[in-house]
Amino acid sequence: MMVDLKHAEMPSDEMLVAFLDGELDGEERARIDRLIKIDEAVAARYEFLSRSEMAFYDAFQPLLENAPTAKLEAILGGLPASITGEPASRGLSRRGFMAAAIGLVFVGVAADRGFMAFKQASSDHDDDWRAVVAEYLSLYTPDTLANLDSDEQSQSAQLQNVGDALGLSLPLQAVSLPGIPLKRAQVLQYDGKPLGQIAYLDPEHGPMALCIVQSSSGPRSPQTERRHGMNVVYWSDQTHGYMLIGRNTADELNDLAEGVRTALAA
């Protein structure tokens, strides 16, 4: 009996992926090959899957790397061989990779963690450094800063050191906050790069800090967030990222950040 290939059922993505990976036997491979040649819908889907190989693999690779291996292997071990496929030149065929992705859906927590890792890997780390600074500052108490020298000469020298490390001019008057004593400026390190911290002691709200890193993400207008019970205002210019963090109210912190941002841009 003759089969009308033009009206044959659309092959599944799994079948097309198996065709791409050379995993079909001669008769089935010939059938898919004919469909691709005569059916525009099949040809378009085949072309999409063929062009999307690298994007699928690279986008979801962090999920595989962060998955609980033992659980995932147990799940995949229970799947038919026709689904899981065999390893290919990249360490995992497209077909096997899709099976692994299915396994990750079953292991929901692993997929969630992998997605977070992917987000972090694809970002410019702006969020990461703010998280680290907030956690670090949450350990400060008023006593941490209370006994530090506050004379202008030592502060200017510290700011000069921080500015040199960051490639930035930091005049004392530009980073001074009205009614809030500046206590210390120092160079820390994040991800192998300098991180400048200018610490203040607000008489009412306690420790706060202006932190600066070199950044190539481009200008960004001030935005706000909360971390570790503190308010944060962060922004960037062409070459640096900034954040002002403290237990002050959001409105007060925004006003202080605007003063610093304007002074440093002058």
Coordinates of C-alpha atoms in Angstrom, one line a residue:
M1 CA 0.0 0.0 0.0
M2 CA 1.3 3.4 -1.0
V3 CA 1.7 6.1 1.8
D4 CA 0.8 9.7 0.9
L5 CA 3.9 11.4 2.3
K6 CA 2.5 14.8 1.8
H7 CA -0.3 14.0 4.3
A8 CA 1.8 11.9 6.7
E9 CA 1.8 12.9 10.4
M10 CA 4.4 15.5 11.4
P11 CA 7.4 13.7 13.0
S12 CA 8.0 14.5 16.6
D13 CA 10.9 16.7 17.6
E14 CA 12.4 13.7 19.3
M15 CA 12.3 11.8 16.0
L16 CA 13.8 14.8 14.1
V17 CA 16.5 15.1 16.7
A18 CA 17.3 11.4 16.4
F19 CA 17.5 11.9 12.6
L20 CA 20.0 14.8 13.2
D21 CA 22.1 12.6 15.4
G22 CA 22.2 9.7 12.9
E23 CA 20.4 7.4 15.4
L24 CA 17.6 6.1 13.1
D25 CA 17.8 2.9 11.1
G26 CA 17.8 2.8 7.3
E27 CA 14.1 2.6 6.6
E28 CA 13.0 5.2 9.2
R29 CA 15.8 7.5 8.3
A30 CA 14.8 7.3 4.6
R31 CA 11.2 8.1 5.5
I32 CA 12.2 11.2 7.5
D33 CA 14.6 12.3 4.7
R34 CA 11.7 12.1 2.2
L35 CA 9.4 14.0 4.4
I36 CA 11.9 16.8 4.8
K37 CA 12.3 17.1 1.1
I38 CA 8.6 17.2 0.2
D39 CA 6.8 18.7 3.3
E40 CA 7.5 22.4 4.0
A41 CA 6.3 22.2 7.6
V42 CA 8.6 19.2 8.3
A43 CA 11.5 20.9 6.5
A44 CA 11.0 24.1 8.5
R45 CA 11.0 22.3 11.8
Y46 CA 14.0 20.3 10.8
E47 CA 15.9 23.5 9.9
F48 CA 15.0 25.1 13.2
L49 CA 16.2 22.1 15.3
S50 CA 19.3 21.9 13.2
R51 CA 20.2 25.6 13.6
S52 CA 19.3 25.6 17.3
E53 CA 21.6 22.9 18.4
M54 CA 24.3 25.1 20.0
A55 CA 21.7 27.4 21.6
F56 CA 19.9 24.6 23.3
Y57 CA 23.0 22.9 24.5
D58 CA 24.7 26.0 25.8
A59 CA 21.6 27.5 27.4
F60 CA 20.8 24.4 29.4
Q61 CA 24.3 23.1 30.1
P62 CA 24.3 24.8 33.6
L63 CA 21.2 22.7 34.4
L64 CA 23.1 19.5 33.8
E65 CA 26.1 20.7 35.7
N66 CA 24.0 21.6 38.7
A67 CA 21.8 18.6 38.7
P68 CA 21.9 15.9 41.4
T69 CA 23.8 13.3 39.4
A70 CA 22.6 10.2 41.2
K71 CA 18.9 11.1 41.0
L72 CA 19.2 12.1 37.4
E73 CA 21.0 9.0 36.4
A74 CA 18.4 6.9 38.2
I75 CA 15.6 8.6 36.4
L76 CA 17.3 8.3 33.0
G77 CA 18.1 4.7 33.7
G78 CA 14.4 3.9 33.8
L79 CA 13.7 5.5 30.4
P80 CA 13.7 3.4 27.2
A81 CA 16.9 3.4 25.2
S82 CA 15.0 4.8 22.3
I83 CA 14.6 8.0 24.3
T84 CA 17.9 8.4 26.0
G85 CA 20.2 7.9 23.0
E86 CA 24.0 7.6 23.0
P87 CA 26.7 10.2 23.8
A88 CA 27.9 12.3 20.9
S89 CA 31.0 14.3 20.2
R90 CA 30.1 17.1 22.6
G91 CA 29.7 14.6 25.5
L92 CA 25.9 14.4 25.1
S93 CA 23.9 14.0 22.0
R94 CA 21.0 16.3 21.3
R95 CA 18.6 13.4 21.9
G96 CA 20.3 12.4 25.1
F97 CA 20.4 16.0 26.2
M98 CA 16.7 16.4 25.7
A99 CA 16.2 13.3 27.9
A100 CA 18.4 14.8 30.5
A101 CA 16.3 18.0 30.4
I102 CA 13.2 16.0 30.9
G103 CA 14.8 14.4 33.9
L104 CA 15.5 17.8 35.3
V105 CA 11.8 18.7 35.0
F106 CA 11.1 15.7 37.3
V107 CA 13.8 16.8 39.7
G108 CA 12.3 20.3 40.1
V109 CA 14.6 21.7 42.7
A110 CA 17.6 20.8 40.6
A111 CA 16.2 22.6 37.6
D112 CA 15.5 25.7 39.7
R113 CA 19.0 25.8 41.0
G114 CA 20.4 25.2 37.5
F115 CA 18.3 28.1 36.1
M116 CA 19.6 30.4 38.8
A117 CA 23.2 29.4 38.0
F118 CA 22.4 30.1 34.3
K119 CA 21.1 33.5 35.2
Q120 CA 24.2 34.3 37.2
A121 CA 26.5 33.0 34.5
S122 CA 24.8 35.1 31.8
S123 CA 24.8 38.3 33.8
D124 CA 27.5 40.9 34.2
H125 CA 27.8 40.1 37.9
D126 CA 26.3 43.4 39.0
D127 CA 23.8 41.7 41.2
D128 CA 26.4 39.4 42.6
W129 CA 28.7 42.0 44.0
R130 CA 25.8 43.9 45.6
A131 CA 24.8 40.7 47.4
V132 CA 28.3 40.2 48.7
V133 CA 28.6 43.8 49.9
A134 CA 25.2 43.6 51.7
E135 CA 26.1 40.4 53.5
Y136 CA 29.4 41.9 54.6
L137 CA 27.9 45.1 55.8
S138 CA 25.2 43.3 57.7
L139 CA 27.9 42.1 60.1
Y140 CA 28.8 45.7 61.0
T141 CA 27.7 47.3 64.3
P142 CA 28.2 50.9 65.4
D143 CA 31.1 49.7 67.4
T144 CA 32.8 48.4 64.2
L145 CA 33.3 52.0 63.1
A146 CA 33.0 54.1 66.3
N147 CA 36.7 54.3 67.3
L148 CA 38.2 54.9 63.8
D149 CA 40.0 58.2 63.2
S150 CA 38.0 60.7 61.3
D151 CA 40.5 63.5 60.5
E152 CA 40.3 64.9 57.0
Q153 CA 44.0 64.3 56.2
S154 CA 43.8 60.5 56.8
Q155 CA 40.5 60.2 55.1
S156 CA 41.8 62.1 52.0
A157 CA 44.8 59.7 51.9
Q158 CA 42.5 56.7 52.1
L159 CA 40.2 58.0 49.4
Q160 CA 43.3 58.6 47.2
N161 CA 44.3 55.0 47.6
V162 CA 40.8 53.8 46.7
G163 CA 40.6 56.1 43.7
D164 CA 44.0 54.9 42.4
A165 CA 42.9 51.3 42.6
L166 CA 39.6 52.0 40.8
G167 CA 41.0 54.6 38.3
L168 CA 38.6 57.2 39.7
S169 CA 38.9 60.6 41.4
L170 CA 37.3 60.6 44.8
P171 CA 37.5 64.0 46.4
L172 CA 36.5 64.1 50.1
Q173 CA 33.8 66.7 49.5
A174 CA 32.2 64.6 46.7
V175 CA 31.7 61.6 48.9
S176 CA 30.8 63.4 52.2
L177 CA 27.3 62.9 53.4
P178 CA 25.5 65.7 55.3
G179 CA 25.3 64.9 59.0
I180 CA 26.8 61.4 58.6
P181 CA 30.5 61.1 59.5
L182 CA 32.8 59.3 57.0
K183 CA 34.8 56.8 59.1
R184 CA 37.0 54.8 56.6
A185 CA 37.8 54.3 53.0
Q186 CA 39.5 51.0 52.0
V187 CA 40.1 48.7 49.0
L188 CA 38.6 45.3 49.2
Q189 CA 38.5 42.7 46.4
Y190 CA 35.6 41.0 44.6
D191 CA 36.1 38.4 41.8
G192 CA 39.8 39.3 41.6
K193 CA 39.0 43.0 41.0
P194 CA 39.2 46.0 43.4
L195 CA 36.1 47.0 45.3
G196 CA 36.2 50.4 47.0
Q197 CA 34.3 50.7 50.3
I198 CA 33.7 54.1 51.9
A199 CA 32.1 53.5 55.4
Y200 CA 30.0 55.9 57.3
L201 CA 28.4 55.9 60.8
D202 CA 24.9 57.4 60.8
P203 CA 24.1 58.6 64.4
E204 CA 20.6 57.3 64.0
H205 CA 20.7 54.3 61.7
G206 CA 24.2 52.9 62.2
P207 CA 26.7 51.8 59.6
M208 CA 26.3 52.5 56.0
A209 CA 28.6 52.4 53.0
L210 CA 29.2 53.7 49.5
C211 CA 30.8 50.9 47.4
I212 CA 32.3 51.2 44.0
V213 CA 33.5 48.7 41.4
Q214 CA 34.8 49.0 37.8
S215 CA 32.1 48.2 35.4
S216 CA 31.7 48.0 31.6
S217 CA 27.9 47.6 31.7
G218 CA 27.3 51.2 30.8
P219 CA 25.3 54.0 32.4
R220 CA 22.3 53.1 34.5
S221 CA 20.0 55.4 36.4
P222 CA 19.6 54.9 40.1
Q223 CA 17.5 51.9 41.2
T224 CA 16.5 50.7 44.7
E225 CA 16.3 47.3 46.4
R226 CA 16.5 45.7 49.8
R227 CA 19.1 43.3 51.0
H228 CA 19.7 41.8 54.5
G229 CA 17.2 44.3 56.0
M230 CA 18.9 47.3 54.5
N231 CA 18.0 49.7 51.7
V232 CA 20.2 49.9 48.6
V233 CA 20.5 52.5 45.9
Y234 CA 22.6 51.5 43.0
W235 CA 23.6 53.1 39.7
S236 CA 26.5 53.1 37.2
D237 CA 28.2 55.5 34.8
Q238 CA 30.3 54.6 31.8
T239 CA 33.2 53.0 33.8
H240 CA 32.0 52.3 37.3
G241 CA 29.2 50.8 39.3
Y242 CA 28.1 52.3 42.6
M243 CA 25.9 51.3 45.5
L244 CA 24.9 53.2 48.7
I245 CA 23.6 50.9 51.4
G246 CA 22.3 51.4 54.9
R247 CA 19.4 51.1 57.3
N248 CA 18.2 54.6 56.5
T249 CA 14.8 55.0 54.9
A250 CA 14.6 54.5 51.2
D251 CA 13.7 58.1 50.6
E252 CA 16.6 59.3 52.7
L253 CA 19.0 57.0 51.0
N254 CA 17.8 58.1 47.6
D255 CA 18.5 61.7 48.4
L256 CA 21.9 60.9 49.8
A257 CA 22.8 58.8 46.7
E258 CA 21.7 61.6 44.4
G259 CA 24.0 64.0 46.1
V260 CA 26.9 61.7 45.7
R261 CA 26.1 60.8 42.1
T262 CA 25.8 64.5 41.2
A263 CA 29.1 65.4 42.9
L264 CA 31.1 62.6 41.3
A265 CA 29.8 63.5 37.9
A266 CA 30.7 67.1 38.2

